[in-house]
Amino acid sequence: MRVVIAPDCFGGTLTAAQAADAIATGWRRGAPDHELILRPLADGGPGFVDVLHTAIGGVLHRTTVTGPLGAPVEAKWLMHAGVAYIETAEAAGLHLVPRERRAELCERATTRGVGELIAAARDLGAHEIAVGLGGSATTDGGSGALAALGLVALDKDDKPVEPGSLVDCVRLDGHADVGRATLIAAADVENPLLGPHGAAATFGPQKGADPAAVDRLERGLTVWADVLSARSERDKRDTPGAGAAGGLGYALLTLGAESVSGANLVSGATQLAGVIGQSRLVVTGEGSFDWQSLRGKLVTSVSGVAAAHGVPCLALAGQVAVGRKQAAAAGIEAAYSVSDHVGSVRRSMADPAGTLTELAEHVAKQWR
């Protein structure tokens, strides 16, 4: 029996490749007669570049850019056949902000480094630039990225506006130069820019924002959307994916980027459909299988491919917060929680690879 193992990363504990290896190790113990095909994946968030590099090859570049807090960071990006693949988390990732300082710094984080990576790809002659949106520390609406490309937000005194002061933005100066490249916004979520499901309200708390900070970020993004939309005559604030990466999706869409599912982009590059079509079972997974998983995340992208080929799909996750009916509606035959299996979140986090291996062995025995 051929089994495809195609997980995403497990939120800050395991890369997609590490998760795939852990699941495969456990599965071999539970079902040693199964043939396993490992396809670690990404949906635009952390691992986007590494997964694509493994799947399609190309040249990895390392560029020193402005990190989320202004200090320089080295970020890798991929060039393949004239297409550049950029990972937002490499330049503006939440992992680059110390956990104990996130509440203090959540309103200062900038996407400037992402714009610098886009400029680097432009200068190397990329005809298409795909930006993976996910895992960011930012809620600056992409203002930092646009500033790096030449479009600067100014206040009433014609001074550049900082990320946490977007509410003071009154006009824009310059223009965003991407050369002849077309832009692709590869989002891992479908959220709009503003409102109860927008960038600040939904993802701000994950980045350290308390209710007061969320309110300030929302007001700033609203002003930013008004000013940028008036300048571009293209209002994309309600477009699915505009709220990705703290509103960077909105900025790219305003520049004319095509919005695509990051999960579908990676699945296509890794030829996942062909592999699944020749298999009997698919095992995917992520750190937390919750309501966000049902809105454009990788797990449901994989289950959709499996359903199209009539192949059952299982989900293994650190935690599961989706009911059986919701999971079934998304094409997941069954979802299994590591923390439930080993008895606590604390134990599962203490040994992420080992406990995921334990769960995979247990599940494999049920599906032999």
One Martini backbone bead per residue (centre of mass of N, CA, C, O) as a GRO file, in nm:
protein
  368
    1MET     BB    1   0.094   0.037   0.025
    2ARG     BB    2   0.054   0.370  -0.070
    3VAL     BB    3   0.198   0.658   0.105
    4VAL     BB    4   0.139   0.997   0.157
    5ILE     BB    5   0.363   1.246   0.297
    6ALA     BB    6   0.213   1.593   0.348
    7PRO     BB    7   0.337   1.831   0.529
    8ASP     BB    8   0.368   2.084   0.724
    9CYS     BB    9   0.463   2.276   0.942
   10PHE     BB   10   0.523   2.299   1.311
   11GLY     BB   11   0.495   2.578   1.465
   12GLY     BB   12   0.826   2.620   1.560
   13THR     BB   13   0.928   2.296   1.575
   14LEU     BB   14   0.877   2.193   1.268
   15THR     BB   15   0.955   2.116   0.981
   16ALA     BB   16   0.836   1.966   0.710
   17ALA     BB   17   1.067   1.758   0.693
   18GLN     BB   18   1.060   1.671   0.991
   19ALA     BB   19   0.766   1.580   0.994
   20ALA     BB   20   0.788   1.367   0.774
   21ASP     BB   21   1.001   1.193   0.919
   22ALA     BB   22   0.840   1.135   1.177
   23ILE     BB   23   0.599   0.999   1.041
   24ALA     BB   24   0.761   0.781   0.890
   25THR     BB   25   0.884   0.641   1.134
   26GLY     BB   26   0.613   0.557   1.264
   27TRP     BB   27   0.484   0.414   1.020
   28ARG     BB   28   0.695   0.186   0.992
   29ARG     BB   29   0.626   0.061   1.266
   30GLY     BB   30   0.308   0.017   1.208
   31ALA     BB   31   0.369  -0.020   0.865
   32PRO     BB   32   0.617  -0.191   0.708
   33ASP     BB   33   0.456  -0.257   0.420
   34HIS     BB   34   0.465   0.031   0.342
   35GLU     BB   35   0.474   0.280   0.098
   36LEU     BB   36   0.669   0.578   0.106
   37ILE     BB   37   0.589   0.929   0.031
   38LEU     BB   38   0.770   1.226   0.048
   39ARG     BB   39   0.596   1.570   0.080
   40PRO     BB   40   0.697   1.841   0.173
   41LEU     BB   41   0.534   2.148   0.264
   42ALA     BB   42   0.379   2.469   0.166
   43ASP     BB   43   0.175   2.801   0.199
   44GLY     BB   44   0.394   3.066   0.229
   45GLY     BB   45   0.538   3.010   0.467
   46PRO     BB   46   0.738   2.845   0.635
   47GLY     BB   47   0.939   2.677   0.378
   48PHE     BB   48   0.886   2.773   0.088
   49VAL     BB   49   1.178   2.770  -0.031
   50ASP     BB   50   1.281   2.489   0.049
   51VAL     BB   51   1.063   2.320  -0.089
   52LEU     BB   52   1.110   2.429  -0.376
   53HIS     BB   53   1.408   2.360  -0.402
   54THR     BB   54   1.368   2.053  -0.374
   55ALA     BB   55   1.161   2.024  -0.618
   56ILE     BB   56   1.307   2.237  -0.859
   57GLY     BB   57   1.541   2.397  -0.768
   58GLY     BB   58   1.789   2.614  -0.833
   59VAL     BB   59   1.885   2.935  -0.694
   60LEU     BB   60   2.031   3.031  -0.403
   61HIS     BB   61   1.986   3.325  -0.219
   62ARG     BB   62   2.172   3.571  -0.018
   63THR     BB   63   2.029   3.850   0.164
   64THR     BB   64   2.079   4.156   0.308
   65VAL     BB   65   1.831   4.285   0.528
   66THR     BB   66   1.562   4.420   0.673
   67GLY     BB   67   1.428   4.363   0.955
   68PRO     BB   68   1.151   4.392   1.157
   69LEU     BB   69   1.348   4.590   1.364
   70GLY     BB   70   1.601   4.698   1.152
   71ALA     BB   71   1.787   4.478   1.153
   72PRO     BB   72   1.998   4.279   1.006
   73VAL     BB   73   1.931   4.014   0.766
   74GLU     BB   74   1.944   3.686   0.638
   75ALA     BB   75   1.800   3.604   0.318
   76LYS     BB   76   1.635   3.361   0.139
   77TRP     BB   77   1.616   3.287  -0.218
   78LEU     BB   78   1.460   3.196  -0.536
   79MET     BB   79   1.585   3.090  -0.863
   80HIS     BB   80   1.371   2.987  -1.148
   81ALA     BB   81   1.334   3.041  -1.464
   82GLY     BB   82   1.285   3.363  -1.384
   83VAL     BB   83   1.177   3.284  -1.098
   84ALA     BB   84   1.088   3.428  -0.794
   85TYR     BB   85   1.123   3.319  -0.448
   86ILE     BB   86   0.957   3.458  -0.163
   87GLU     BB   87   0.995   3.481   0.199
   88THR     BB   88   0.870   3.662   0.444
   89ALA     BB   89   0.995   3.515   0.699
   90GLU     BB   90   1.295   3.576   0.630
   91ALA     BB   91   1.255   3.909   0.680
   92ALA     BB   92   0.957   3.908   0.879
   93GLY     BB   93   0.960   3.710   1.110
   94LEU     BB   94   0.852   3.606   1.417
   95HIS     BB   95   1.125   3.456   1.494
   96LEU     BB   96   1.283   3.754   1.501
   97VAL     BB   97   1.113   3.787   1.768
   98PRO     BB   98   1.113   3.801   2.083
   99ARG     BB   99   0.877   3.675   2.279
  100GLU     BB  100   0.913   3.885   2.529
  101ARG     BB  101   0.879   4.144   2.295
  102ARG     BB  102   0.611   4.146   2.125
  103ALA     BB  103   0.426   4.348   2.272
  104GLU     BB  104   0.628   4.591   2.234
  105LEU     BB  105   0.687   4.538   1.892
  106CYS     BB  106   0.426   4.492   1.703
  107GLU     BB  107   0.412   4.807   1.587
  108ARG     BB  108   0.720   4.809   1.445
  109ALA     BB  109   0.702   4.611   1.233
  110THR     BB  110   0.864   4.535   0.915
  111THR     BB  111   0.862   4.485   0.539
  112ARG     BB  112   1.119   4.597   0.403
  113GLY     BB  113   1.282   4.335   0.338
  114VAL     BB  114   1.086   4.233   0.120
  115GLY     BB  115   1.132   4.466  -0.076
  116GLU     BB  116   1.439   4.407  -0.106
  117LEU     BB  117   1.397   4.129  -0.237
  118ILE     BB  118   1.239   4.225  -0.480
  119ALA     BB  119   1.466   4.409  -0.585
  120ALA     BB  120   1.676   4.184  -0.624
  121ALA     BB  121   1.510   4.025  -0.833
  122ARG     BB  122   1.477   4.251  -1.034
  123ASP     BB  123   1.792   4.303  -1.077
  124LEU     BB  124   1.817   3.987  -1.190
  125GLY     BB  125   1.557   3.954  -1.401
  126ALA     BB  126   1.287   3.889  -1.308
  127HIS     BB  127   0.960   3.808  -1.447
  128GLU     BB  128   0.886   3.669  -1.168
  129ILE     BB  129   0.723   3.727  -0.838
  130ALA     BB  130   0.696   3.517  -0.556
  131VAL     BB  131   0.511   3.573  -0.254
  132GLY     BB  132   0.526   3.444   0.056
  133LEU     BB  133   0.249   3.449   0.290
  134GLY     BB  134   0.387   3.414   0.614
  135GLY     BB  135   0.506   3.436   0.943
  136SER     BB  136   0.471   3.721   1.048
  137ALA     BB  137   0.540   4.028   1.254
  138THR     BB  138   0.337   4.201   1.087
  139THR     BB  139   0.120   4.533   1.059
  140ASP     BB  140   0.191   4.744   0.785
  141GLY     BB  141   0.050   4.688   0.495
  142GLY     BB  142   0.334   4.704   0.328
  143SER     BB  143   0.486   4.980   0.365
  144GLY     BB  144   0.781   4.887   0.379
  145ALA     BB  145   0.799   4.752   0.100
  146LEU     BB  146   0.724   5.005  -0.067
  147ALA     BB  147   0.956   5.182   0.031
  148ALA     BB  148   1.183   4.998  -0.090
  149LEU     BB  149   1.046   5.055  -0.391
  150GLY     BB  150   0.956   5.396  -0.361
  151LEU     BB  151   0.688   5.406  -0.169
  152VAL     BB  152   0.614   5.674   0.047
  153ALA     BB  153   0.503   5.746   0.358
  154LEU     BB  154   0.340   6.050   0.470
  155ASP     BB  155   0.303   6.319   0.655
  156LYS     BB  156   0.216   6.651   0.712
  157ASP     BB  157   0.553   6.699   0.727
  158ASP     BB  158   0.699   6.500   0.521
  159LYS     BB  159   0.735   6.240   0.692
  160PRO     BB  160   0.808   5.938   0.752
  161VAL     BB  161   0.621   5.654   0.819
  162GLU     BB  162   0.571   5.444   1.061
  163PRO     BB  163   0.419   5.150   1.124
  164GLY     BB  164   0.276   5.267   1.406
  165SER     BB  165   0.180   5.551   1.214
  166LEU     BB  166  -0.044   5.525   0.982
  167VAL     BB  167  -0.255   5.736   1.087
  168ASP     BB  168  -0.054   5.980   0.966
  169CYS     BB  169  -0.122   5.933   0.682
  170VAL     BB  170  -0.160   6.150   0.372
  171ARG     BB  171   0.075   6.050   0.172
  172LEU     BB  172   0.252   5.980  -0.138
  173ASP     BB  173   0.587   5.897  -0.254
  174GLY     BB  174   0.640   5.797  -0.554
  175HIS     BB  175   0.732   5.457  -0.668
  176ALA     BB  176   0.685   5.122  -0.741
  177ASP     BB  177   0.965   4.917  -0.839
  178VAL     BB  178   0.941   4.607  -1.055
  179GLY     BB  179   0.959   4.652  -1.334
  180ARG     BB  180   0.877   4.369  -1.546
  181ALA     BB  181   0.754   4.228  -1.320
  182THR     BB  182   0.551   3.994  -1.194
  183LEU     BB  183   0.309   3.937  -0.940
  184ILE     BB  184   0.285   3.707  -0.657
  185ALA     BB  185   0.034   3.620  -0.414
  186ALA     BB  186   0.113   3.377  -0.166
  187ALA     BB  187  -0.134   3.262   0.027
  188ASP     BB  188  -0.248   3.118   0.362
  189VAL     BB  189  -0.499   3.313   0.339
  190GLU     BB  190  -0.846   3.487   0.322
  191ASN     BB  191  -0.812   3.754   0.448
  192PRO     BB  192  -0.876   4.059   0.499
  193LEU     BB  193  -0.763   4.360   0.608
  194LEU     BB  194  -1.036   4.422   0.758
  195GLY     BB  195  -1.177   4.361   1.055
  196PRO     BB  196  -1.263   4.071   1.230
  197HIS     BB  197  -1.084   3.915   0.978
  198GLY     BB  198  -0.833   4.069   0.988
  199ALA     BB  199  -0.507   4.137   1.048
  200ALA     BB  200  -0.535   4.249   1.340
  201ALA     BB  201  -0.762   4.074   1.475
  202THR     BB  202  -0.646   3.785   1.400
  203PHE     BB  203  -0.304   3.826   1.416
  204GLY     BB  204  -0.209   4.022   1.635
  205PRO     BB  205  -0.212   3.838   1.894
  206GLN     BB  206   0.014   3.642   1.777
  207LYS     BB  207   0.224   3.912   1.783
  208GLY     BB  208   0.136   4.070   2.079
  209ALA     BB  209  -0.142   4.203   2.068
  210ASP     BB  210  -0.351   4.387   2.226
  211PRO     BB  211  -0.650   4.538   2.212
  212ALA     BB  212  -0.527   4.824   2.181
  213ALA     BB  213  -0.331   4.751   1.950
  214VAL     BB  214  -0.539   4.650   1.752
  215ASP     BB  215  -0.687   4.920   1.726
  216ARG     BB  216  -0.446   5.082   1.618
  217LEU     BB  217  -0.391   4.904   1.371
  218GLU     BB  218  -0.667   4.934   1.238
  219ARG     BB  219  -0.657   5.242   1.199
  220GLY     BB  220  -0.399   5.245   1.030
  221LEU     BB  221  -0.501   5.059   0.797
  222THR     BB  222  -0.734   5.237   0.711
  223VAL     BB  223  -0.570   5.481   0.623
  224TRP     BB  224  -0.384   5.331   0.428
  225ALA     BB  225  -0.608   5.233   0.238
  226ASP     BB  226  -0.712   5.509   0.154
  227VAL     BB  227  -0.446   5.624   0.035
  228LEU     BB  228  -0.362   5.392  -0.159
  229SER     BB  229  -0.627   5.371  -0.321
  230ALA     BB  230  -0.628   5.663  -0.426
  231ARG     BB  231  -0.358   5.640  -0.579
  232SER     BB  232  -0.428   5.363  -0.751
  233GLU     BB  233  -0.734   5.299  -0.811
  234ARG     BB  234  -0.713   5.025  -0.610
  235ASP     BB  235  -0.937   4.836  -0.416
  236LYS     BB  236  -0.819   4.551  -0.192
  237ARG     BB  237  -0.926   4.511   0.110
  238ASP     BB  238  -1.152   4.265   0.038
  239THR     BB  239  -0.955   4.070  -0.059
  240PRO     BB  240  -0.852   3.773  -0.057
  241GLY     BB  241  -0.540   3.803   0.126
  242ALA     BB  242  -0.491   4.102   0.225
  243GLY     BB  243  -0.421   4.003   0.537
  244ALA     BB  244  -0.162   3.896   0.471
  245ALA     BB  245   0.111   3.965   0.641
  246GLY     BB  246  -0.021   4.229   0.767
  247GLY     BB  247  -0.102   4.343   0.455
  248LEU     BB  248   0.091   4.270   0.220
  249GLY     BB  249  -0.119   4.164   0.027
  250TYR     BB  250  -0.247   4.438  -0.032
  251ALA     BB  251  -0.002   4.580  -0.157
  252LEU     BB  252   0.038   4.379  -0.392
  253LEU     BB  253  -0.245   4.404  -0.515
  254THR     BB  254  -0.215   4.711  -0.575
  255LEU     BB  255   0.029   4.639  -0.785
  256GLY     BB  256  -0.110   4.369  -0.943
  257ALA     BB  257  -0.123   4.113  -0.811
  258GLU     BB  258  -0.158   3.777  -0.806
  259SER     BB  259  -0.382   3.564  -0.649
  260VAL     BB  260  -0.272   3.279  -0.461
  261SER     BB  261  -0.226   2.969  -0.352
  262GLY     BB  262   0.036   2.851  -0.186
  263ALA     BB  263  -0.039   2.553  -0.177
  264ASN     BB  264  -0.094   2.520  -0.483
  265LEU     BB  265   0.180   2.604  -0.583
  266VAL     BB  266   0.340   2.379  -0.439
  267SER     BB  267   0.182   2.136  -0.540
  268GLY     BB  268   0.251   2.181  -0.837
  269ALA     BB  269   0.566   2.176  -0.813
  270THR     BB  270   0.550   1.872  -0.669
  271GLN     BB  271   0.336   1.688  -0.808
  272LEU     BB  272   0.103   1.582  -0.616
  273ALA     BB  273  -0.128   1.464  -0.788
  274GLY     BB  274   0.029   1.229  -0.919
  275VAL     BB  275   0.103   1.086  -0.654
  276ILE     BB  276  -0.183   1.050  -0.535
  277GLY     BB  277  -0.308   0.892  -0.782
  278GLN     BB  278  -0.091   0.640  -0.689
  279SER     BB  279  -0.254   0.610  -0.418
  280ARG     BB  280  -0.424   0.515  -0.094
  281LEU     BB  281  -0.287   0.743   0.099
  282VAL     BB  282  -0.307   1.045   0.305
  283VAL     BB  283  -0.065   1.244   0.497
  284THR     BB  284  -0.112   1.518   0.696
  285GLY     BB  285  -0.005   1.845   0.849
  286GLU     BB  286   0.010   2.042   1.165
  287GLY     BB  287   0.013   2.218   1.448
  288SER     BB  288  -0.292   2.347   1.388
  289PHE     BB  289  -0.623   2.222   1.367
  290ASP     BB  290  -0.834   2.473   1.251
  291TRP     BB  291  -1.024   2.721   1.119
  292GLN     BB  292  -0.786   2.824   0.942
  293SER     BB  293  -0.748   2.556   0.782
  294LEU     BB  294  -1.032   2.615   0.616
  295ARG     BB  295  -0.872   2.901   0.492
  296GLY     BB  296  -0.614   2.808   0.280
  297LYS     BB  297  -0.464   2.586   0.387
  298LEU     BB  298  -0.279   2.306   0.331
  299VAL     BB  299  -0.452   2.070   0.431
  300THR     BB  300  -0.701   2.138   0.237
  301SER     BB  301  -0.542   2.117  -0.024
  302VAL     BB  302  -0.467   1.820   0.002
  303SER     BB  303  -0.756   1.708   0.040
  304GLY     BB  304  -0.853   1.803  -0.238
  305VAL     BB  305  -0.668   1.627  -0.407
  306ALA     BB  306  -0.757   1.358  -0.286
  307ALA     BB  307  -1.060   1.378  -0.358
  308ALA     BB  308  -1.016   1.395  -0.671
  309HIS     BB  309  -0.888   1.078  -0.638
  310GLY     BB  310  -1.023   0.903  -0.405
  311VAL     BB  311  -0.840   0.971  -0.146
  312PRO     BB  312  -0.768   0.934   0.161
  313CYS     BB  313  -0.741   1.175   0.444
  314LEU     BB  314  -0.507   1.264   0.690
  315ALA     BB  315  -0.460   1.430   1.016
  316LEU     BB  316  -0.171   1.562   1.179
  317ALA     BB  317  -0.155   1.725   1.505
  318GLY     BB  318  -0.088   1.889   1.778
  319GLN     BB  319  -0.377   2.023   1.739
  320VAL     BB  320  -0.745   1.983   1.767
  321ALA     BB  321  -1.032   2.221   1.664
  322VAL     BB  322  -1.195   2.015   1.481
  323GLY     BB  323  -1.457   1.870   1.382
  324ARG     BB  324  -1.568   1.600   1.214
  325LYS     BB  325  -1.757   1.750   1.016
  326GLN     BB  326  -1.556   1.967   0.928
  327ALA     BB  327  -1.339   1.775   0.828
  328ALA     BB  328  -1.513   1.622   0.621
  329ALA     BB  329  -1.585   1.878   0.451
  330ALA     BB  330  -1.254   1.905   0.392
  331GLY     BB  331  -1.156   1.587   0.340
  332ILE     BB  332  -1.123   1.458   0.630
  333GLU     BB  333  -1.136   1.153   0.767
  334ALA     BB  334  -0.907   1.214   0.997
  335ALA     BB  335  -0.810   1.352   1.321
  336TYR     BB  336  -0.494   1.391   1.501
  337SER     BB  337  -0.361   1.433   1.832
  338VAL     BB  338  -0.079   1.465   2.007
  339SER     BB  339  -0.171   1.573   2.286
  340ASP     BB  340  -0.386   1.354   2.328
  341HIS     BB  341  -0.201   1.102   2.301
  342VAL     BB  342   0.020   1.204   2.537
  343GLY     BB  343  -0.171   1.411   2.747
  344SER     BB  344  -0.012   1.689   2.646
  345VAL     BB  345   0.122   1.978   2.541
  346ARG     BB  346   0.385   1.973   2.699
  347ARG     BB  347   0.487   1.698   2.594
  348SER     BB  348   0.476   1.758   2.291
  349MET     BB  349   0.680   2.008   2.310
  350ALA     BB  350   0.930   1.857   2.435
  351ASP     BB  351   0.882   1.627   2.177
  352PRO     BB  352   0.786   1.666   1.870
  353ALA     BB  353   0.904   1.423   1.709
  354GLY     BB  354   0.844   1.187   1.904
  355THR     BB  355   0.529   1.230   1.932
  356LEU     BB  356   0.466   1.213   1.631
  357THR     BB  357   0.571   0.928   1.598
  358GLU     BB  358   0.377   0.792   1.794
  359LEU     BB  359   0.118   0.868   1.643
  360ALA     BB  360   0.186   0.741   1.369
  361GLU     BB  361   0.199   0.452   1.470
  362HIS     BB  362  -0.091   0.436   1.573
  363VAL     BB  363  -0.231   0.502   1.300
  364ALA     BB  364  -0.105   0.284   1.119
  365LYS     BB  365  -0.240   0.041   1.264
  366GLN     BB  366  -0.534   0.132   1.173
  367TRP     BB  367  -0.435   0.145   0.838
  368ARG     BB  368  -0.335  -0.152   0.738
   0.00000   0.00000   0.00000
